[in-house]
CSV table of C-alpha atoms in Angstrom, one decimal:
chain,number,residue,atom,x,y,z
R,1,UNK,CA,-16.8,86.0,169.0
R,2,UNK,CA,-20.3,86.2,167.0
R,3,UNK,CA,-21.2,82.5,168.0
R,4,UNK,CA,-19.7,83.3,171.9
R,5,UNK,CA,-21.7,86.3,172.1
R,6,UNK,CA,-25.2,84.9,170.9
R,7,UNK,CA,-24.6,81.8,173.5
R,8,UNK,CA,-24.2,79.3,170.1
R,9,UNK,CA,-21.7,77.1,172.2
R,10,UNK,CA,-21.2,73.4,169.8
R,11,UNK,CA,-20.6,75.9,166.8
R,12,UNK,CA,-18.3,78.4,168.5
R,13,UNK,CA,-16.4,75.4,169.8
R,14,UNK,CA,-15.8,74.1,166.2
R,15,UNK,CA,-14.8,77.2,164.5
R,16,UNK,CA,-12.5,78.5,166.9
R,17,UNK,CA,-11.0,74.6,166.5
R,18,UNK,CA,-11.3,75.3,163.1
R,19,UNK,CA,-9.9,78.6,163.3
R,20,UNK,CA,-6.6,77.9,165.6
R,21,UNK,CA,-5.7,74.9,163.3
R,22,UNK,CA,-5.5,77.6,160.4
R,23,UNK,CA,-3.1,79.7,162.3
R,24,UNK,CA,0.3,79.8,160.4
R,25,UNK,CA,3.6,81.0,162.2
R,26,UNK,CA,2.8,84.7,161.5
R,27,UNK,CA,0.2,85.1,163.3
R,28,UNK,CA,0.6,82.4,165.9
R,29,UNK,CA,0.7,84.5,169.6
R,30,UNK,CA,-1.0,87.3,167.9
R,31,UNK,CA,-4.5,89.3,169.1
R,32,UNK,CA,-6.3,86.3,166.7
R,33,UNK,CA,-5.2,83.2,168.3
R,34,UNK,CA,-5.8,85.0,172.0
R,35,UNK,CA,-9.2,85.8,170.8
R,36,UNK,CA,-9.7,82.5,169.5
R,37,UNK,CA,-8.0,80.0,172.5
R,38,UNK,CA,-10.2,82.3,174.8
R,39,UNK,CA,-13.6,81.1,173.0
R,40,UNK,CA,-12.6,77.6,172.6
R,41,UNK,CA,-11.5,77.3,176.1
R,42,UNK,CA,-15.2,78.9,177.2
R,43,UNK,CA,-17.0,76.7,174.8
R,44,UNK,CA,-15.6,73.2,175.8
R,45,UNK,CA,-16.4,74.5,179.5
R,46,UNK,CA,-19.7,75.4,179.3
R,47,UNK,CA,-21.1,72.3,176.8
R,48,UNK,CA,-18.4,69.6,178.5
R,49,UNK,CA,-17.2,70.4,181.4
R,50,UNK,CA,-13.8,70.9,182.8
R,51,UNK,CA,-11.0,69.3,181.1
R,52,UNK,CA,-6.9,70.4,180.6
R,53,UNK,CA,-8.0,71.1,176.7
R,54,UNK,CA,-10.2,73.7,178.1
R,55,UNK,CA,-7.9,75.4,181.1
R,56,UNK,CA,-4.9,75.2,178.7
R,57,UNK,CA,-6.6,77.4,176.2
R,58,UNK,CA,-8.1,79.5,178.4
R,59,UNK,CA,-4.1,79.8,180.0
R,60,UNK,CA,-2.8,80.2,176.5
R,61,UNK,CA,-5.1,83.5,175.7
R,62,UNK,CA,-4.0,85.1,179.0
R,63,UNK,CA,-0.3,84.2,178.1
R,64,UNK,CA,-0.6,86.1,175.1
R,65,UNK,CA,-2.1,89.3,176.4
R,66,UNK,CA,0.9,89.2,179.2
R,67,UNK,CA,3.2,88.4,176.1
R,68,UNK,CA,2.1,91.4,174.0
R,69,UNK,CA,1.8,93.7,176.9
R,70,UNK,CA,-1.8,94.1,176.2
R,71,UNK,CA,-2.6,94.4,180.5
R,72,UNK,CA,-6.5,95.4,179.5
R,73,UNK,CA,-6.7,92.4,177.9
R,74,UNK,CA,-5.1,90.1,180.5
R,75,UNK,CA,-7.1,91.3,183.1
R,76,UNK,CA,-10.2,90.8,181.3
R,77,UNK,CA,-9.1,87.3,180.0
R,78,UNK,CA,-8.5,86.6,183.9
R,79,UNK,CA,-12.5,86.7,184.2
R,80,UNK,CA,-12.9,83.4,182.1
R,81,UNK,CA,-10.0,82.2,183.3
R,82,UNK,CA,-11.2,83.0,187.1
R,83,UNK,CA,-13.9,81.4,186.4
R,84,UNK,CA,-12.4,78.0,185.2
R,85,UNK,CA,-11.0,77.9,188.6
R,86,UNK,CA,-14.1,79.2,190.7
R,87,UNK,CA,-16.4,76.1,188.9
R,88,UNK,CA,-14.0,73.7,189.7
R,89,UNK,CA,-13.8,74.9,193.1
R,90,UNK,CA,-10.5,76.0,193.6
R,91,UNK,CA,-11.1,78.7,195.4
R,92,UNK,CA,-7.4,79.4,196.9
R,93,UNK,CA,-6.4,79.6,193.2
R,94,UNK,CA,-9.8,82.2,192.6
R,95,UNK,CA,-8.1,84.2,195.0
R,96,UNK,CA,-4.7,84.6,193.3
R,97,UNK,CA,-6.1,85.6,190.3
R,98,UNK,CA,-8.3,88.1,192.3
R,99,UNK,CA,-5.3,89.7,193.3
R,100,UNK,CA,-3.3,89.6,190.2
R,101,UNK,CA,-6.3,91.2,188.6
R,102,UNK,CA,-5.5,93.9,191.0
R,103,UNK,CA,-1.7,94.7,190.5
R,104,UNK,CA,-2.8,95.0,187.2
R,105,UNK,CA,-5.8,97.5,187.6
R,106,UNK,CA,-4.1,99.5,190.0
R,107,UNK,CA,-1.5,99.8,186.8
R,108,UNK,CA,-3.8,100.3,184.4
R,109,UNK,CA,-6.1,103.0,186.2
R,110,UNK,CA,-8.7,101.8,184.2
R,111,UNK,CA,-12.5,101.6,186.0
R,112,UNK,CA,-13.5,98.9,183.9
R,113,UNK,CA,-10.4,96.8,184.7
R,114,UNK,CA,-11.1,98.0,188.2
R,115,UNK,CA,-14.7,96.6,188.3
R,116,UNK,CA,-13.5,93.3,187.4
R,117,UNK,CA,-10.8,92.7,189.8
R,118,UNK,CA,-13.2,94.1,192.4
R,119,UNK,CA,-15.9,91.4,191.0
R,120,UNK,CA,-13.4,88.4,191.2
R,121,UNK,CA,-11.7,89.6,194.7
R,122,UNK,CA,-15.6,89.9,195.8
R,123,UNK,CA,-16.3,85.9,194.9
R,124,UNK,CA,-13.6,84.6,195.9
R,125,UNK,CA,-13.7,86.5,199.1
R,126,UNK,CA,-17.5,85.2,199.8
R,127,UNK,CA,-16.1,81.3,198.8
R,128,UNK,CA,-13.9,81.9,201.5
R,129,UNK,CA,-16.2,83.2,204.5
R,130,UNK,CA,-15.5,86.8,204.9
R,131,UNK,CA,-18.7,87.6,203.9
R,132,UNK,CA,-18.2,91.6,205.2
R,133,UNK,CA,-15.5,91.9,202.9
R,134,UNK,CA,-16.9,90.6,200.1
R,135,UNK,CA,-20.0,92.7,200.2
R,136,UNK,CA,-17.4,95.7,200.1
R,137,UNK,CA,-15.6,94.6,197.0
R,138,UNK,CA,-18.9,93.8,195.2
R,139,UNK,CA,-20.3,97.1,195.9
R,140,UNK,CA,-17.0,98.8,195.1
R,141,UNK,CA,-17.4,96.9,191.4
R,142,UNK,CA,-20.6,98.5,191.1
R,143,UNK,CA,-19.4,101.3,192.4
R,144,UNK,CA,-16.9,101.6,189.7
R,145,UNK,CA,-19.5,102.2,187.4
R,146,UNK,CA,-19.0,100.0,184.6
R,147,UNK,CA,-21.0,97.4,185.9
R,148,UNK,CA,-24.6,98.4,186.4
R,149,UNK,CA,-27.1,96.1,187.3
R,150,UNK,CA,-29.5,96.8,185.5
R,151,UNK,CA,-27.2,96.2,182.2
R,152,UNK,CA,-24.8,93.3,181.3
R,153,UNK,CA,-20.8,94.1,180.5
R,154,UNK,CA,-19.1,90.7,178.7
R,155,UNK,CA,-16.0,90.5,177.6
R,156,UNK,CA,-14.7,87.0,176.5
R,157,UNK,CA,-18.0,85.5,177.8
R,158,UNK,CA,-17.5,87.1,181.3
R,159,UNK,CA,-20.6,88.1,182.4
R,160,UNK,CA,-19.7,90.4,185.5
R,161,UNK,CA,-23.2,91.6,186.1
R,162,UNK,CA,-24.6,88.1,186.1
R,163,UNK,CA,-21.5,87.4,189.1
R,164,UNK,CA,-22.2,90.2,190.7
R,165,UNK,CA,-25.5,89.0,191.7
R,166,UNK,CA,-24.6,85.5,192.2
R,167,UNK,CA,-22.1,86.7,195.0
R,168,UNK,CA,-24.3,89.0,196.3
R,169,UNK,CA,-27.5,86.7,196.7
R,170,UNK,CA,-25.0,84.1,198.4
R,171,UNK,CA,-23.4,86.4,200.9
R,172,UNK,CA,-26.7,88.2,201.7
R,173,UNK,CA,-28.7,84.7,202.5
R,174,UNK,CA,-25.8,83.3,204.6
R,175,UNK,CA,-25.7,86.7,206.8
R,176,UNK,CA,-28.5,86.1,207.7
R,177,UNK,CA,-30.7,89.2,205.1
R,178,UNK,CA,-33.6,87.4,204.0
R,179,UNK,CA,-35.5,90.1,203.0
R,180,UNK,CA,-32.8,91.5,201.1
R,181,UNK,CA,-31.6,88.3,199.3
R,182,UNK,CA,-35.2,87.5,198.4
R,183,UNK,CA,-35.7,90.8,196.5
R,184,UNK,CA,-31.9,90.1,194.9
R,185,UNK,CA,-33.0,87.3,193.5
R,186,UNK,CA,-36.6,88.5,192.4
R,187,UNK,CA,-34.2,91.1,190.5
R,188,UNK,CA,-31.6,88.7,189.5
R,189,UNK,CA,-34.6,86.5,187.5
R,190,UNK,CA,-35.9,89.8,185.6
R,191,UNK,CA,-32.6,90.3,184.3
R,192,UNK,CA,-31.9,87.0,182.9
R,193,UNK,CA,-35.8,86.9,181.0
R,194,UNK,CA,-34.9,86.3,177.4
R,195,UNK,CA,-31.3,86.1,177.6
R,196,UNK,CA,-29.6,82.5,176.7
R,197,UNK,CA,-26.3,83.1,177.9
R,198,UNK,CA,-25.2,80.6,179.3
R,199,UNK,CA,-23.7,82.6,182.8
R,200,UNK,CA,-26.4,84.6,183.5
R,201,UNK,CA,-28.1,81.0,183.7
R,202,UNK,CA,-25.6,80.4,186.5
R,203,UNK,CA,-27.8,83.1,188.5
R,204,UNK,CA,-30.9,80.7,187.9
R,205,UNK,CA,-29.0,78.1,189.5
R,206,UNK,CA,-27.0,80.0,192.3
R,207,UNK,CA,-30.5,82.0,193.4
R,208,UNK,CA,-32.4,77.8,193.1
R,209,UNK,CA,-29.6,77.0,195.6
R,210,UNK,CA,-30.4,80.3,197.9
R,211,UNK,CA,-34.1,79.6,198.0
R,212,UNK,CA,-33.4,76.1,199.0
R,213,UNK,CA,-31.3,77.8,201.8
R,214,UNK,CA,-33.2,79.9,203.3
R,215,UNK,CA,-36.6,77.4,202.8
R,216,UNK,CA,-38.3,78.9,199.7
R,217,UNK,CA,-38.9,75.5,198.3
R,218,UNK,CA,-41.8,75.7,196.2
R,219,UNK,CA,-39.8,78.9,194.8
R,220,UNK,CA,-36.9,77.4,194.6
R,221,UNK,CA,-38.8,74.2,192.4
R,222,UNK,CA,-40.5,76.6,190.1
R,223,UNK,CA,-37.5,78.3,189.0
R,224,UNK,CA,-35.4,75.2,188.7
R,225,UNK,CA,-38.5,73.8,186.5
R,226,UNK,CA,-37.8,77.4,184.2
R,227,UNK,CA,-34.3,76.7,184.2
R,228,UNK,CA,-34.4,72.9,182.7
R,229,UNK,CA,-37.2,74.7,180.0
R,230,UNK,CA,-34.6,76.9,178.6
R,231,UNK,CA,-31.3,75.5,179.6
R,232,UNK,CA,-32.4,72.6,177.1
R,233,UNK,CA,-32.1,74.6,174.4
R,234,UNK,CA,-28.1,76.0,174.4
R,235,UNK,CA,-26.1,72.9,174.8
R,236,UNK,CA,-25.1,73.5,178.7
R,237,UNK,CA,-24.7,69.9,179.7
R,238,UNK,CA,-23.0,70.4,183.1
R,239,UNK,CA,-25.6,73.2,184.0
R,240,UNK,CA,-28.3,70.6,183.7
R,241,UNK,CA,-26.7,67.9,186.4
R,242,UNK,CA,-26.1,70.8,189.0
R,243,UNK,CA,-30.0,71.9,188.5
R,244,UNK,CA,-30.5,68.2,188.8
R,245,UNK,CA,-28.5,67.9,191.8
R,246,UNK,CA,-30.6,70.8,193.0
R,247,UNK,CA,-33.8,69.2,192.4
R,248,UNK,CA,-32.4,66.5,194.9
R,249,UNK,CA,-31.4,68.5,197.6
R,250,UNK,CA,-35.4,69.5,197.1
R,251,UNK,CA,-36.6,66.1,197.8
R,252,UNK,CA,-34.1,65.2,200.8
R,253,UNK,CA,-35.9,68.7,202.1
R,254,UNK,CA,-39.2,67.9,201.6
R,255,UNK,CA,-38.5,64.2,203.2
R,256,UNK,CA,-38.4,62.2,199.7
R,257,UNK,CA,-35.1,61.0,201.6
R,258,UNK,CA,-34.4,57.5,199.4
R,259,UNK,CA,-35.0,59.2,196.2
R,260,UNK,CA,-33.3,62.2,196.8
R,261,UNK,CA,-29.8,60.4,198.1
R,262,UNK,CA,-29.5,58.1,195.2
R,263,UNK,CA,-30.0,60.5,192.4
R,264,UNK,CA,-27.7,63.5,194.6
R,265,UNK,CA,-25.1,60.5,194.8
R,266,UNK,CA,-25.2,59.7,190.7
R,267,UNK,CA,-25.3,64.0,190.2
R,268,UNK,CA,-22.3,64.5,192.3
R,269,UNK,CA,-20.4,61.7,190.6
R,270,UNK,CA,-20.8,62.8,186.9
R,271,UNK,CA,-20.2,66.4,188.2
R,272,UNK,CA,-16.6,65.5,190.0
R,273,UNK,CA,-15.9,63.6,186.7
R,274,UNK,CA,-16.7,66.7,185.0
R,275,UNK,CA,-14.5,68.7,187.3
R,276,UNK,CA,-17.7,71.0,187.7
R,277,UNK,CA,-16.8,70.6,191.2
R,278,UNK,CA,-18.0,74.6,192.7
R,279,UNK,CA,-21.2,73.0,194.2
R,280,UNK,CA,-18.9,70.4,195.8
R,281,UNK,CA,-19.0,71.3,198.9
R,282,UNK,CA,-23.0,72.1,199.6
R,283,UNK,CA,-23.8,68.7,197.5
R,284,UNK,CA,-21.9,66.9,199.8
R,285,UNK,CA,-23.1,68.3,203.4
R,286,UNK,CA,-26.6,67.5,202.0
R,287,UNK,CA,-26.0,64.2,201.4
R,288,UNK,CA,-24.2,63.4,204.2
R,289,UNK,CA,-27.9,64.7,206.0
R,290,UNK,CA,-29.9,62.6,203.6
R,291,UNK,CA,-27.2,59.1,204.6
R,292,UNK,CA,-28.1,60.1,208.4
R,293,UNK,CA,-31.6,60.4,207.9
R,294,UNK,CA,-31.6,56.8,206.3
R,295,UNK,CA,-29.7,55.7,209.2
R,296,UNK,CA,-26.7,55.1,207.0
R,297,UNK,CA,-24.2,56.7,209.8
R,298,UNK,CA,-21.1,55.6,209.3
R,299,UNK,CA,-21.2,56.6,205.4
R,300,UNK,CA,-22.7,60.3,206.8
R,301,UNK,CA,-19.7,60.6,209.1
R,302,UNK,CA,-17.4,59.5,206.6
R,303,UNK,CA,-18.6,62.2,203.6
R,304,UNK,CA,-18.4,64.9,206.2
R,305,UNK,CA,-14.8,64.0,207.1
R,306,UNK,CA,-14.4,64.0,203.6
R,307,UNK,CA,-15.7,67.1,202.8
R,308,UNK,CA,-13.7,68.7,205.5
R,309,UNK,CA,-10.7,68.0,204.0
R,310,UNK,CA,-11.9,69.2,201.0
R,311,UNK,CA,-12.4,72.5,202.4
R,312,UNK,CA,-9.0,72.7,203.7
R,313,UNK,CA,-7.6,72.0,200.8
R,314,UNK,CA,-10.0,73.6,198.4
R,315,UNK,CA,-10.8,77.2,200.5
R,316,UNK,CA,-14.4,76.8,200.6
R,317,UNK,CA,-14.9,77.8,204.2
R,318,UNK,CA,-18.1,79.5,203.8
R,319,UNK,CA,-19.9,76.3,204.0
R,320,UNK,CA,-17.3,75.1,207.1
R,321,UNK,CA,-20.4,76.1,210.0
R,322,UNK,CA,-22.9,74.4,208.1
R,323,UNK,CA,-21.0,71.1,207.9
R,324,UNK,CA,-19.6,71.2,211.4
R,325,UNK,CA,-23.5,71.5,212.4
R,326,UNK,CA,-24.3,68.5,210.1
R,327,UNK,CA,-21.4,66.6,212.0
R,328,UNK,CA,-22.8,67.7,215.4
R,329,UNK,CA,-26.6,66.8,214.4
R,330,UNK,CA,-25.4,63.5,213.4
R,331,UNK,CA,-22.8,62.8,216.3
R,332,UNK,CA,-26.0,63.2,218.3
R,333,UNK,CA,-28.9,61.4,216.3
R,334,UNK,CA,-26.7,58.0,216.3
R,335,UNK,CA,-27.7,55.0,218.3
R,336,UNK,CA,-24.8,55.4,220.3
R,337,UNK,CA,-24.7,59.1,220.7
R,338,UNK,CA,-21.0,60.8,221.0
R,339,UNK,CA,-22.6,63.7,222.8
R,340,UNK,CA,-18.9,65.2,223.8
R,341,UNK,CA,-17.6,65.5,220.5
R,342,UNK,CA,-21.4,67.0,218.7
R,343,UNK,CA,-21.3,69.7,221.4
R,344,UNK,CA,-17.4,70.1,220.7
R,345,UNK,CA,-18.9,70.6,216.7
R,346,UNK,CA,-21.5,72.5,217.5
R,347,UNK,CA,-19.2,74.9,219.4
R,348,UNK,CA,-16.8,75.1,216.7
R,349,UNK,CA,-19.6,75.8,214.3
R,350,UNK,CA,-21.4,78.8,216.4
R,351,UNK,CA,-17.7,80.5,217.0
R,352,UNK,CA,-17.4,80.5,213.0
R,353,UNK,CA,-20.2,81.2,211.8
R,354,UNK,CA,-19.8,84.5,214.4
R,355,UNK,CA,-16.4,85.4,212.8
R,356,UNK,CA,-17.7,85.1,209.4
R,357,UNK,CA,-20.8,87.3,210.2
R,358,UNK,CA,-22.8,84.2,208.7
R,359,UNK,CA,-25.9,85.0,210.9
R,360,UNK,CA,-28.0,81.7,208.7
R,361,UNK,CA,-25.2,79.2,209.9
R,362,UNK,CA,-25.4,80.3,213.6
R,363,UNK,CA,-29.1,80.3,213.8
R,364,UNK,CA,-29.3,77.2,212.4
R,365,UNK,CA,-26.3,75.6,214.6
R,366,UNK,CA,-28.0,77.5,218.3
R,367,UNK,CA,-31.2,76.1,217.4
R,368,UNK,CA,-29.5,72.8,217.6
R,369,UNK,CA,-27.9,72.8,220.5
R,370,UNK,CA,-30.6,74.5,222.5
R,371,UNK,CA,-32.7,71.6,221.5
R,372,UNK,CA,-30.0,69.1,222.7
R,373,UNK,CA,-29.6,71.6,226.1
R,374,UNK,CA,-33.3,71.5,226.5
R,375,UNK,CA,-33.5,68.0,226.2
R,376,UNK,CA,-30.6,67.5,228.7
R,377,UNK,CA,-32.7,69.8,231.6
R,378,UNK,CA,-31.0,72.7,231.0
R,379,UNK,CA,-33.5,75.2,229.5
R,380,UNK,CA,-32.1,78.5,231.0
R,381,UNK,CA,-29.2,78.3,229.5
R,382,UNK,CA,-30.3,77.0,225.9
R,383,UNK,CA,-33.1,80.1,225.9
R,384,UNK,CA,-30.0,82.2,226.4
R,385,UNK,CA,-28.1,81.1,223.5
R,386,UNK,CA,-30.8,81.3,221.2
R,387,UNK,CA,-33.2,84.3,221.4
R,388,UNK,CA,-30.0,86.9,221.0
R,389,UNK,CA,-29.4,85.1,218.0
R,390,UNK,CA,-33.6,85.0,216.8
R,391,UNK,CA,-33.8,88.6,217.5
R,392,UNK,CA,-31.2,89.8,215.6
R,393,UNK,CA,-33.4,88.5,212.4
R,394,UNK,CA,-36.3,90.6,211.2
R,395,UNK,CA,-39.8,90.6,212.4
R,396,UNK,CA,-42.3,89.3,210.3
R,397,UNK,CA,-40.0,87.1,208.3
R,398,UNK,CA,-41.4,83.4,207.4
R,399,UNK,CA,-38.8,80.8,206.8
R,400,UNK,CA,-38.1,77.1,208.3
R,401,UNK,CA,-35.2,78.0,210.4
R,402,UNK,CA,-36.9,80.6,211.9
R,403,UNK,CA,-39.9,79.2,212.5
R,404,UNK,CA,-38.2,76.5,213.9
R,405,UNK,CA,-35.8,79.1,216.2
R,406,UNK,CA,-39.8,80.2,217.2
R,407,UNK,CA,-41.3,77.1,218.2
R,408,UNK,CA,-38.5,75.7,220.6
R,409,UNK,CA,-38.3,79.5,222.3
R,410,UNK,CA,-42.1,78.9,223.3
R,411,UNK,CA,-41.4,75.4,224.6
């Protein structure tokens, strides 16, 4: 637990090794070995990855809290466990446990266990695009008071106040409140400053990846280049290829096209190999942008129809608008254009992204078919569908979609 706490992940991993081998008969299923399966399972997941060593310990520490009838410790050893299942993007699964976290507070009556299972219900819930309820079960977890901001709360290397604030940054930037995701992740840096654990670095990497959404780039480089200067240091190999993957989304942003694809392609490898497989998803609708921007169409339209069905089976909807748009935009760039079936993606994307309140997504999808309206002669009606949607955004605010939204209004 020392070694857990103070982020010393190789030696943690070896002692509680150590440790569990020592376990004789007597003690075996005992409040020892729970303690003990629970910090090797976190260790071999944070310095290798996903592997069935790691998610059977991690099973096998929750088994013996059920076993024992310890419920305050089963919930809380549902956090690391959730959180097995939430990197390696199995977000239907993340849900389960969500609600099993629940039964088991609602028994309890504990606020603490409370918190948590409002925490986990909250990420899942914002994986799978209901981005209003999720906001409400984060703010109930705060709410609950045992999970302040301003403080952290770990148990088994669950850092709920470090989640918190990944959820929230990613539900506020995808509905759309720049302003307000901006200042969480100003907030969500200040907290981390001189910590080296290794899941409040995840907040590093989750606010990187909301910069890059909502256009911040240089931000978004300068905390990724803080990130690799500490992350170096505490033995979190996976953490390093999805800040790596990050830094190629950059590039294929900032037009570095060639570079960006062929290190985003190697990233996304190791990381599915890993089974470090949360980022899944985005990775993959970026590059399938980068492959039509080097003209590579048929191996564009091919990721995205894999991705698709990765999302179906997976759960991770939230990103569903965002890849239909990336469908449409490429449907329509190719040589021979398929202009029925972009609009026919473009629709689907605007009527999701409405129902999930993702005001981002459906700026980003009207923007691109009132360019494609405009372009076919019909400007009435693309200025129709896209200033409702501008001027539900702020005034003032600077960011690439908008400015974008702008600049085709005035034409």
């Amino acid at each position: 637990p020392v070694f857990l706490t103070m982020s010393l992940l190789p030696e943690c991993h070896r002692w509680s090794e150590q440790a569990l081998l020592a376990v004789n008969y007597i003690k075996k299923g005992g409040i020892e070995e729970m303690q003990l399966q629970a910090s090797l399972g976190l260790s071999l997941m944070y310095t290798r990855g996903h592997s069935e060593a790691s998610q059977e310990a991690l099973n096998r520490s929750v088994d013996i809290a059920k076993a024992c009838g310890d419920h305050l410790n089963e919930v809380r050893l549902l956090g690391p466990l959730f959180i097995y299942y939430y990197r390696s993007g199995e977000f239907k699964v993340c849900l389960e446990q969500a609600k099993r976290s629940s039964e088991i507070a609602i028994k309890l009556g504990d606020s603490s266990a409370t918190a948590l299972a409002h925490t986990l219900l909250g990420l899942s819930l914002s994986a799978m695009g209901e981005l209003k309820n999720s906001r409400k079960a984060l703010d109930a977890a705060v709410a609950a008071g045992t999970a302040p901001l301003a403080g952290q709360r770990i148990h088994f290397g669950f850092d709920q106040s470090s989640m918190i604030r990944v959820a929230r940054i990613a539900t506020l930037a995808m509905q759309g409140h720049v302003s307000q995701a901006r200042a969480n992740i100003k907030e969500a840096f200040t907290a981390v400053q001189g910590t080296d654990h290794p899941v409040a670095l995840a907040v590093v990497l989750n606010s990187a990846g909301a910069l890059l959404l909502i256009g911040d780039l240089d931000a978004a480089e300068e905390h990724l280049d803080n990130f690799f200067a500490r992350a170096q240091s505490i033995s979190v190999e996976p953490f390093l290829h999805v800040g790596r993957a990050f830094k190629s989304e950059l590039a294929i942003c900032r037009g570095e096209i060639k570079a960006g694809v062929e290190t985003l392609h190697a990233e996304l490898k190791w990381l599915d190999a890993a089974g470090f497989r949360l980022f899944s998803v985005r990775l993959q609708t970026v590059l399938a942008r980068g492959l039509a921007a080097s003209e590579r169409w048929a191996e564009a339209l091919s990721l995205v129809d894999e991705t698709t069905r990765l999302i179906e089976e997976k759960g991770y909807t939230c990103y569903l608008p965002e890849l239909l748009r990336a469908k449409g935009s490429i449907l329509l760039r190719m040589p021979a254009p398929r202009i029925e079936d972009a609009e026919k993606c473009l629709m689907a994307s605007l009527k999701l992204s409405r129902v999930q309140g993702a005001l981002s997504w459906e700026l980003r999808t009207a923007t691109d078919l009132a360019a494609h309206w405009a372009e076919q002669g019909r400007p009435y009606e693309a200025r129709a569908l896209l200033r409702p949607v501008f001027e539900q955004f702020a005034h003032g605010l600077n960011t690439p979609d908008l400015n974008a939204a702008s600049e085709l209004l005035t034409r």
